[in-house]
XYZ file of C-alpha atoms in Angstrom:
612
model
C 0.266 -0.041 0.107
C 2.969 2.224 0.280
C 4.100 2.119 -3.292
C 0.418 2.628 -4.356
C 0.315 5.935 -1.937
C 3.311 7.034 -3.435
C 2.156 6.496 -7.071
C -0.983 8.394 -6.035
C 0.899 11.119 -4.361
C 2.919 11.505 -7.465
C 0.246 11.944 -9.886
C -1.670 14.616 -7.627
C 1.568 16.636 -7.590
C 1.734 16.221 -11.511
C -1.848 17.218 -11.593
C -0.984 20.583 -9.853
C 1.870 21.200 -11.876
C -0.180 21.138 -15.109
C -2.999 23.025 -13.835
C -0.469 25.768 -12.900
C 0.979 25.769 -16.435
C -2.516 25.155 -18.569
C -4.228 28.693 -19.619
C -7.389 29.002 -17.767
C -9.332 29.015 -20.845
C -8.200 25.553 -22.071
C -8.041 24.074 -18.603
C -11.843 25.090 -18.487
C -12.845 22.844 -21.281
C -11.014 19.847 -20.894
C -9.858 19.769 -17.062
C -13.029 17.997 -16.135
C -11.991 14.518 -18.844
C -8.803 14.704 -17.774
C -8.699 14.790 -14.292
C -11.392 12.059 -14.160
C -9.531 9.617 -16.805
C -6.362 9.996 -14.379
C -8.478 9.509 -11.586
C -9.611 6.260 -12.888
C -6.077 4.982 -13.628
C -3.017 4.150 -11.601
C 0.624 2.867 -12.104
C 2.253 -0.674 -12.037
C 2.681 -0.234 -8.189
C -0.704 -2.035 -8.289
C 0.629 -5.399 -9.462
C 2.113 -8.160 -7.264
C 5.775 -8.203 -6.903
C 7.433 -10.122 -9.737
C 8.510 -13.924 -8.850
C 11.597 -14.379 -6.986
C 15.287 -14.591 -8.715
C 15.494 -18.438 -9.954
C 11.527 -19.145 -10.081
C 9.587 -19.591 -13.247
C 5.916 -18.507 -13.794
C 4.187 -21.885 -14.336
C 0.582 -21.154 -14.408
C -2.412 -18.848 -13.254
C -5.318 -20.031 -10.841
C -7.785 -17.959 -9.105
C -6.520 -14.933 -10.547
C -2.798 -15.000 -8.969
C -0.037 -16.515 -11.185
C 1.894 -19.353 -9.792
C 5.669 -19.552 -9.758
C 8.144 -22.565 -9.087
C 11.324 -24.186 -10.090
C 11.315 -25.219 -13.847
C 11.160 -28.782 -12.892
C 7.708 -28.304 -11.140
C 4.844 -29.873 -12.495
C 1.354 -28.335 -12.984
C -0.800 -29.867 -10.380
C -2.663 -33.194 -11.283
C -6.130 -31.939 -11.495
C -4.966 -29.262 -14.469
C -2.698 -31.482 -16.363
C -6.040 -33.329 -18.152
C -6.939 -29.944 -19.173
C -3.666 -29.239 -21.222
C -2.865 -30.766 -24.471
C 0.562 -32.498 -24.964
C 1.855 -29.056 -26.596
C 5.700 -29.362 -27.902
C 8.051 -27.434 -25.553
C 11.238 -26.925 -27.414
C 14.401 -25.191 -27.180
C 16.276 -24.271 -30.231
C 19.555 -22.735 -29.561
C 21.289 -19.990 -31.561
C 24.158 -22.226 -31.620
C 22.646 -24.682 -33.702
C 21.454 -22.565 -36.439
C 23.573 -20.536 -38.799
C 22.460 -17.331 -40.014
C 22.893 -16.144 -43.699
C 25.276 -13.194 -44.243
C 23.693 -10.073 -45.413
C 22.162 -10.093 -49.157
C 24.175 -8.689 -51.636
C 22.127 -5.980 -54.095
C 24.422 -7.104 -57.065
C 26.027 -10.772 -58.209
C 28.292 -8.413 -60.403
C 31.525 -9.177 -57.645
C 31.026 -13.231 -58.077
C 32.146 -13.042 -61.915
C 35.548 -11.799 -63.377
C 35.304 -8.415 -64.580
C 34.589 -8.154 -68.710
C 34.403 -5.150 -70.804
C 31.082 -4.668 -72.572
C 29.734 -2.201 -74.790
C 27.953 0.875 -73.308
C 24.440 -0.168 -74.427
C 24.859 -3.914 -73.350
C 25.666 -2.685 -69.618
C 22.758 -0.566 -69.606
C 20.305 -3.079 -70.748
C 22.081 -5.404 -67.552
C 21.762 -2.510 -65.100
C 18.211 -1.815 -66.175
C 17.672 -5.558 -65.335
C 19.355 -5.414 -62.235
C 18.454 -1.918 -60.748
C 16.453 -0.383 -62.956
C 16.718 3.472 -64.129
C 19.103 4.243 -61.300
C 21.420 1.777 -62.733
C 21.315 3.049 -66.384
C 21.671 6.631 -65.138
C 24.828 5.639 -63.529
C 26.256 3.603 -66.601
C 25.762 6.966 -68.651
C 27.153 9.045 -66.107
C 30.472 6.946 -65.664
C 30.866 6.149 -69.262
C 33.537 8.262 -70.235
C 35.437 7.086 -67.361
C 35.913 3.747 -68.686
C 37.204 4.976 -71.803
C 35.587 4.512 -75.403
C 38.412 5.154 -77.693
C 38.292 1.610 -79.097
C 34.798 2.341 -79.925
C 35.558 4.713 -82.485
C 34.296 7.754 -80.839
C 37.646 9.803 -81.791
C 37.108 9.442 -85.707
C 36.253 12.479 -87.439
C 33.222 11.393 -89.606
C 30.081 13.120 -89.060
C 28.349 10.115 -87.829
C 31.242 9.433 -85.148
C 31.078 12.716 -84.115
C 27.017 12.773 -83.743
C 27.587 9.559 -81.400
C 30.273 11.299 -79.390
C 28.125 14.214 -78.929
C 24.912 12.350 -77.862
C 27.050 10.715 -75.377
C 28.254 13.906 -73.795
C 24.741 15.275 -73.692
C 23.401 11.683 -71.963
C 26.481 11.989 -69.805
C 25.566 15.585 -68.689
C 21.955 14.872 -68.366
C 22.361 11.562 -66.267
C 24.654 13.485 -63.898
C 21.944 16.384 -63.206
C 19.637 13.841 -62.742
C 21.359 11.745 -60.375
C 22.079 14.901 -58.881
C 18.281 16.135 -58.430
C 17.424 12.177 -57.402
C 20.006 12.364 -54.842
C 18.901 15.769 -53.458
C 14.975 14.423 -53.219
C 16.173 11.279 -51.657
C 18.247 13.150 -48.758
C 15.110 15.162 -48.231
C 12.875 12.101 -48.219
C 15.281 10.353 -45.894
C 15.491 13.309 -43.406
C 11.552 13.149 -43.302
C 11.619 9.327 -42.848
C 14.698 8.428 -41.285
C 14.431 4.745 -41.291
C 14.805 4.746 -45.485
C 18.423 5.191 -44.909
C 18.625 1.753 -43.191
C 19.718 -1.533 -44.693
C 16.825 -3.876 -45.096
C 17.829 -6.148 -42.068
C 18.043 -3.336 -40.153
C 14.902 -1.847 -40.776
C 13.255 -5.455 -40.494
C 14.572 -5.607 -36.950
C 13.473 -1.996 -36.104
C 9.901 -2.563 -36.974
C 9.686 -6.409 -36.113
C 7.415 -7.388 -33.208
C 10.321 -9.596 -31.735
C 12.226 -7.951 -29.044
C 15.710 -8.964 -30.590
C 15.031 -9.762 -34.106
C 18.542 -9.747 -35.255
C 20.224 -11.843 -32.386
C 17.416 -14.138 -31.251
C 17.251 -17.589 -32.986
C 13.197 -17.268 -33.208
C 12.282 -14.411 -35.247
C 8.370 -15.294 -35.993
C 5.862 -17.285 -34.318
C 2.063 -18.254 -35.628
C -0.335 -20.430 -33.956
C -3.002 -22.034 -36.409
C -6.400 -20.297 -35.908
C -8.163 -23.902 -35.205
C -5.767 -26.564 -34.033
C -3.049 -27.074 -31.977
C -0.430 -26.300 -34.526
C 1.971 -23.482 -34.787
C 5.206 -22.434 -37.142
C 8.506 -21.218 -35.985
C 10.500 -19.052 -38.261
C 14.385 -19.189 -37.132
C 17.391 -17.267 -37.572
C 18.688 -19.429 -40.652
C 15.369 -18.805 -42.439
C 13.927 -21.796 -42.164
C 10.270 -22.840 -40.797
C 9.383 -25.619 -38.514
C 5.863 -26.448 -38.235
C 4.888 -28.488 -35.048
C 1.829 -30.101 -34.255
C 0.451 -31.655 -31.034
C -1.320 -34.583 -32.925
C 1.806 -35.279 -34.967
C 5.510 -36.297 -34.772
C 6.233 -35.344 -38.066
C 7.782 -31.667 -38.098
C 8.002 -30.339 -41.624
C 10.793 -27.882 -42.298
C 10.169 -25.276 -45.049
C 12.910 -23.649 -47.115
C 12.961 -21.763 -50.239
C 15.344 -19.552 -52.230
C 13.434 -16.445 -51.562
C 12.728 -17.109 -48.090
C 15.175 -14.768 -46.566
C 14.718 -12.303 -43.518
C 11.369 -13.920 -42.541
C 9.637 -10.783 -40.423
C 6.106 -12.003 -39.750
C 3.886 -15.020 -40.435
C -0.079 -15.816 -40.826
C -2.262 -19.329 -41.057
C -5.115 -19.022 -43.370
C -8.118 -18.996 -41.494
C -10.844 -21.849 -42.288
C -7.866 -23.541 -44.242
C -6.127 -26.638 -42.952
C -2.596 -25.618 -43.833
C -2.092 -22.396 -45.876
C 0.894 -20.222 -44.117
C 1.999 -16.756 -45.581
C 5.318 -15.576 -44.909
C 6.688 -12.099 -45.026
C 10.203 -12.225 -46.877
C 12.979 -9.825 -47.538
C 11.528 -9.725 -51.285
C 8.106 -11.070 -51.569
C 5.410 -13.088 -50.038
C 5.557 -16.899 -49.756
C 2.733 -18.828 -49.306
C 2.883 -22.406 -48.349
C 0.212 -24.660 -49.473
C 0.938 -27.634 -47.152
C -0.621 -31.292 -47.106
C -1.511 -31.873 -43.480
C -1.867 -35.755 -43.808
C 1.796 -35.645 -45.660
C 4.533 -37.309 -43.811
C 7.187 -35.735 -45.627
C 9.597 -33.431 -43.568
C 10.664 -31.407 -46.293
C 7.842 -29.803 -48.682
C 9.385 -28.939 -52.028
C 9.575 -25.510 -52.878
C 6.757 -26.010 -55.443
C 4.373 -26.026 -52.400
C 5.038 -22.276 -52.267
C 3.527 -19.588 -54.028
C 5.268 -16.451 -54.652
C 3.577 -13.025 -54.176
C 5.585 -9.911 -55.439
C 5.115 -6.320 -56.418
C 7.666 -3.899 -57.241
C 8.711 -1.659 -54.454
C 7.130 -3.756 -51.996
C 10.124 -4.838 -49.876
C 11.102 -5.762 -47.423
C 7.746 -6.972 -46.187
C 7.360 -6.982 -42.806
C 3.423 -7.561 -41.466
C 1.089 -9.698 -43.006
C -2.830 -10.171 -42.113
C -5.322 -12.394 -43.020
C -9.141 -11.500 -43.224
C -11.105 -13.731 -41.009
C -12.963 -15.365 -43.430
C -9.570 -16.158 -45.439
C -10.673 -14.390 -48.527
C -7.726 -11.678 -48.403
C -4.585 -11.357 -47.318
C -2.912 -7.789 -46.577
C 0.802 -7.112 -46.588
C 2.985 -4.111 -45.807
C 6.416 -2.835 -46.018
C 8.114 0.285 -44.367
C 9.339 1.626 -47.816
C 5.944 1.137 -49.685
C 3.229 3.774 -48.830
C 0.825 1.317 -50.483
C -0.648 -1.649 -48.195
C -1.501 -4.505 -50.905
C -4.593 -6.105 -50.607
C -3.920 -9.722 -52.117
C -6.400 -12.309 -53.919
C -4.028 -15.272 -53.421
C -6.039 -17.434 -55.652
C -5.625 -15.444 -58.759
C -2.131 -13.733 -57.754
C -3.682 -10.314 -57.978
C -3.405 -7.312 -55.696
C -5.108 -3.763 -55.150
C -2.901 -0.960 -53.829
C -4.631 1.297 -51.222
C -2.608 4.259 -51.640
C -2.272 7.347 -49.426
C 0.312 10.099 -49.467
C 3.017 10.560 -46.626
C 3.603 8.484 -43.384
C 6.433 7.074 -45.188
C 4.908 3.048 -45.486
C 3.459 0.789 -43.404
C 5.256 -1.241 -40.560
C 2.279 -3.168 -38.744
C -0.971 -4.483 -39.720
C -3.851 -5.982 -37.575
C -7.155 -7.101 -38.712
C -9.717 -6.894 -36.353
C -11.495 -10.253 -35.635
C -14.873 -9.148 -36.504
C -13.080 -8.594 -40.168
C -14.866 -4.767 -40.251
C -11.469 -2.908 -39.521
C -7.918 -2.862 -40.375
C -4.998 -0.982 -38.132
C -2.379 0.409 -40.305
C 0.478 1.575 -38.181
C 3.330 3.794 -40.306
C 6.668 5.223 -39.127
C 5.901 8.503 -38.765
C 3.643 10.021 -36.132
C 0.317 8.764 -37.446
C -1.549 5.546 -37.816
C -4.878 4.682 -39.924
C -7.729 2.010 -39.353
C -9.356 1.136 -42.608
C -12.854 -0.059 -42.699
C -13.277 -3.153 -45.173
C -16.726 -2.016 -46.661
C -15.473 0.600 -48.509
C -11.617 0.672 -47.934
C -11.938 4.170 -46.605
C -9.580 5.301 -43.633
C -9.642 7.521 -40.884
C -6.192 8.800 -39.583
C -5.118 9.453 -35.422
C -2.199 11.232 -35.294
C 0.350 11.311 -32.171
C 2.870 13.737 -31.190
C 5.527 11.675 -29.477
C 6.398 9.024 -32.084
C 5.047 6.187 -34.402
C 2.747 3.315 -33.005
C 4.646 0.656 -31.962
C 2.129 -2.134 -31.808
C -1.684 -2.632 -31.585
C -4.598 -5.161 -30.693
C -8.134 -5.727 -31.221
C -10.905 -6.745 -28.721
C -12.726 -10.073 -29.570
C -15.501 -8.132 -30.918
C -13.498 -5.661 -32.826
C -15.032 -2.732 -30.562
C -11.785 -1.292 -29.122
C -8.650 -0.964 -30.092
C -5.246 -0.962 -27.617
C -2.340 0.493 -29.002
C 0.805 1.782 -27.912
C 3.470 4.818 -29.038
C 7.194 4.511 -29.140
C 8.856 6.872 -26.236
C 5.642 6.614 -24.184
C 5.150 4.128 -21.394
C 1.255 4.167 -21.281
C -1.388 2.167 -23.296
C -4.101 4.252 -25.103
C -7.577 2.791 -26.227
C -10.000 3.878 -29.181
C -13.580 2.853 -28.807
C -15.531 1.894 -32.300
C -19.404 2.334 -33.005
C -21.293 0.253 -35.278
C -22.846 2.255 -37.945
C -25.771 0.934 -39.803
C -27.654 2.403 -42.840
C -26.391 5.483 -44.994
C -23.482 5.611 -42.534
C -22.268 2.263 -43.650
C -18.639 2.604 -44.824
C -17.396 4.959 -42.228
C -14.618 3.707 -39.692
C -16.787 5.250 -36.713
C -13.884 5.213 -33.850
C -13.952 7.812 -31.011
C -12.285 11.199 -31.744
C -9.709 10.992 -29.184
C -7.762 8.270 -27.281
C -7.967 7.300 -24.074
C -5.136 6.386 -21.640
C -5.807 3.020 -19.895
C -2.575 2.206 -18.320
C 0.640 3.587 -17.011
C 3.718 1.614 -17.491
C 6.150 3.847 -16.407
C 9.019 2.669 -14.283
C 8.049 1.394 -10.766
C 10.390 -0.018 -7.725
C 9.516 -2.907 -6.162
C 10.568 -4.083 -2.625
C 11.226 -7.634 -2.207
C 12.895 -9.805 -0.110
C 16.319 -9.930 -2.518
C 16.341 -6.336 -2.861
C 14.794 -3.489 -4.939
C 13.616 -4.308 -8.789
C 12.688 -1.540 -11.061
C 10.075 -2.710 -13.633
C 8.474 -0.183 -16.433
C 9.218 1.214 -19.533
C 8.092 1.190 -23.452
C 5.568 -1.216 -24.612
C 7.335 -3.465 -27.602
C 4.234 -5.987 -28.220
C 0.699 -7.092 -26.828
C -1.649 -9.505 -27.487
C -4.898 -10.083 -26.357
C -6.560 -13.431 -25.515
C -9.709 -14.474 -27.833
C -11.988 -14.479 -24.808
C -10.986 -11.205 -24.142
C -10.307 -11.733 -20.484
C -6.230 -11.212 -20.497
C -4.035 -8.941 -22.281
C -0.057 -9.581 -22.212
C 2.337 -6.930 -22.754
C 5.997 -7.065 -23.074
C 7.815 -3.892 -21.279
C 10.948 -3.168 -22.867
C 13.177 -1.095 -20.615
C 15.038 1.760 -22.537
C 17.887 2.911 -20.618
C 17.819 6.559 -20.790
C 20.449 7.813 -18.435
C 19.667 11.198 -16.478
C 15.631 11.424 -17.522
C 13.718 13.437 -15.152
C 10.549 12.332 -13.929
C 8.457 15.058 -15.361
C 4.939 15.534 -17.305
C 4.838 15.260 -20.743
C 1.766 16.731 -22.588
C 0.753 14.936 -25.770
C -1.818 16.425 -28.113
C -3.916 13.992 -30.056
C -5.877 16.239 -32.550
C -9.762 15.243 -33.024
C -9.868 13.941 -36.627
C -12.241 15.652 -38.973
C -12.633 18.328 -36.136
C -8.936 20.421 -36.904
C -10.130 23.155 -34.172
C -10.639 20.704 -31.263
C -8.035 19.608 -29.014
C -8.004 17.002 -26.246
C -5.109 16.819 -23.850
C -3.850 13.604 -21.855
C -0.942 13.635 -19.520
C 1.667 11.073 -20.343
C 3.928 9.717 -18.206
C 7.555 9.824 -19.330
C 9.976 6.718 -18.699
C 11.608 8.161 -15.328
C 13.980 7.170 -12.915
C 17.525 6.227 -12.423
C 18.345 3.080 -14.620
C 21.553 2.701 -12.681
C 19.563 0.248 -10.326
C 20.903 -2.982 -10.003
C 17.793 -4.818 -11.466
C 15.939 -3.593 -14.763
C 14.711 -5.928 -17.264
C 11.955 -6.573 -20.262
C 9.504 -8.348 -18.713
C 5.959 -9.445 -19.418
C 2.929 -7.902 -17.895
C -0.440 -9.947 -17.545
C -3.875 -7.805 -17.139
C -7.072 -9.030 -16.376
C -9.685 -7.338 -18.830
C -13.451 -7.111 -19.487
C -14.788 -5.301 -22.480
C -18.419 -5.446 -21.897
C -20.660 -4.012 -20.355
C -17.647 -1.630 -19.667
C -13.875 -1.807 -20.584
C -11.959 -2.311 -17.305
C -8.298 -3.460 -16.670
C -6.898 -5.039 -13.619
C -3.623 -5.981 -12.723
C -2.631 -10.013 -12.618
C 0.836 -10.213 -12.272
C 4.430 -10.500 -13.974
C 5.795 -13.338 -15.927
C 8.980 -14.418 -15.647
C 11.482 -17.050 -17.340
C 14.341 -19.073 -16.631
C 17.699 -17.196 -15.858
C 18.937 -14.794 -18.529
C 16.034 -15.548 -20.678
C 14.345 -12.308 -22.376
C 10.762 -12.315 -23.856
C 10.886 -12.164 -27.808
C 7.588 -12.897 -29.118
C 3.997 -13.584 -27.637
C 0.853 -15.647 -28.859
C -2.066 -16.552 -27.202
C -3.385 -19.966 -28.157
C -6.637 -19.304 -30.466
C -9.020 -21.879 -29.194
C -8.148 -23.167 -25.833
C -11.247 -23.884 -23.963
C -10.382 -23.770 -20.054
C -9.333 -20.240 -19.985
C -6.180 -18.916 -21.918
C -2.842 -20.202 -23.074
C -0.090 -17.616 -23.565
C 2.997 -18.809 -25.813
C 6.114 -17.319 -25.036
C 9.254 -17.290 -27.116
C 12.275 -16.506 -25.078
C 15.970 -15.456 -25.755
C 17.271 -18.677 -25.198
C 15.691 -20.410 -28.232
C 12.665 -21.918 -25.601
C 9.148 -21.733 -26.579
C 6.769 -22.363 -23.375
C 3.021 -22.107 -22.930
C 1.836 -20.650 -19.822
C -2.166 -21.445 -18.996
C -4.396 -19.259 -17.274
C -7.309 -20.942 -15.562
C -10.147 -18.375 -15.135
C -12.391 -18.609 -12.145
C -15.363 -18.454 -14.148
C -13.722 -21.421 -16.369
C -14.916 -24.851 -16.247
C -12.130 -25.590 -13.861
C -12.346 -28.905 -11.901
C -12.867 -28.848 -8.286
C -9.848 -30.048 -5.874
C -10.695 -33.556 -4.324
C -9.977 -33.971 -0.776
C -6.889 -35.339 -1.124
C -5.568 -32.166 -2.888
C -5.557 -28.577 -1.869
C -5.505 -25.608 -3.992
C -1.872 -24.285 -5.190
C -0.641 -21.112 -3.086
C -0.697 -18.056 -5.234
C 2.176 -15.780 -5.425
C 2.112 -13.057 -2.458
C -0.250 -10.323 -3.132
C -0.963 -6.751 -1.433
C -3.900 -7.635 -0.263
C -7.276 -6.014 -1.569
C -4.830 -3.268 -3.974
C -5.161 -6.654 -6.436
C -8.708 -5.981 -7.084
C -8.371 -2.178 -7.576
C -8.838 -1.388 -11.126
C -6.272 -0.224 -13.128
C -8.644 1.526 -15.460
C -12.594 1.549 -15.470
C -15.041 3.478 -17.639
C -17.331 3.850 -14.891
């Protein structure tokens, strides 16, 4: 309770400072909404303390996370509710990562002098217009005396003059293109990154470059999942089969995302460096190495690297996105045709999330704006942010609420969406402003093993299909000397250019010289109906030295929720959450319920956020 009182006191102090700084006219209009929102929101201080060092999180029972040693088993009454899911460990040392892709095969061949026009044709095929301009601009440096350019005949003189004009024009065109490119890169710095660095920046994996597991995807209807590895191979694990297919393809490089096709047995879409691969697997086959002919290649000029994929819940359409392409592609996989959803600005698309009801799509961008599309007329509305781009987002099971985070901020925002009918169909219908529903700024926990600091930016988060659990990866950003001060973020109401809504956003504060400060998973209990509520559940912890990389909920776990965590050690573990409201078997007289983690009395039942 002391930590809670200190946290609330800090909020009251910040509110008083903001109240003094705000002009009276602005404060008079928005302060009731601001103060009411902040009154209903607290910090991570309401969470129970993290598990002791050396313990791992085993399961959840009675709204509390239970931890123990890695060799401990789930109590017998629960074991019958879990399928025989594979628990695997893939160390990084067993995989061989590919070197960075070469943009040209020219260094692999012995230099051979060719005519200018032949080199221009080769440059056009390899690079495009830029390659042709480079060849023309550098033509004189390689010498053309053996081509007869110094002859005095009028034809040779005309060729020489034409070459000079083309050389000068190429130089001017390249200079102009470089100027435009530099201006564009100054507006969108991510465009100056290499493809691998760009994927690592926008991947949902915490450490895409260094971890052995780069992508993970559950099948939407069965206990089957796919794992993309550091060596660009994909392994498919099935709880009902001992066969482990290994997928490899010459174009399967730098896998950033995967997605199984809904309402289908075994069609897997893979986001690769230069294309989208759609694997058609036979679920009855015993082959462990499907042929590359089972992969369908979907590519489009300028649409690479592909960093995010999303299937429509009906399985009819596939979305793909790239940070360098301002168009979001809507694929009809059966015909291999795509429709470009074009908009100007924002510098590309980094993350896609299709709502479970199939009505809306979240499209995050590298700039301080994100869009939500409605799929009936394919129109969109945008929500600008101030601090940075949208990092991640997830939909409620009914598609009526979107939770999202912003880079550089330690809070979770919420947008609610209305369902339009009749003449108002074809509109997104989202609320005009985003509400802050959780503050995840740094909090110090006093434990028997010393102080531990937890808090930071949200790197990724997932919402389970039942809508009762939310898992969040909190990534610590070590910024030394940063002060704990209020940050004002303004979210302009879209379509209302003169309206301004104000929210108080806590910055990442505190001294990062603390002895313990790590990336961790926070789990919330959620309720979306009749009102939205967010309550603390606890922190998930893996083995010593293991950092969470990826999260995914089992799509059809019937006894609550099942969270799959991919760790930095290459381990894939499954953590069940048994809800009190679920059909959990009662304990017999010979068994006693497991003791939950130490809690803070009634503070666990205090909502982190409530719309009441």
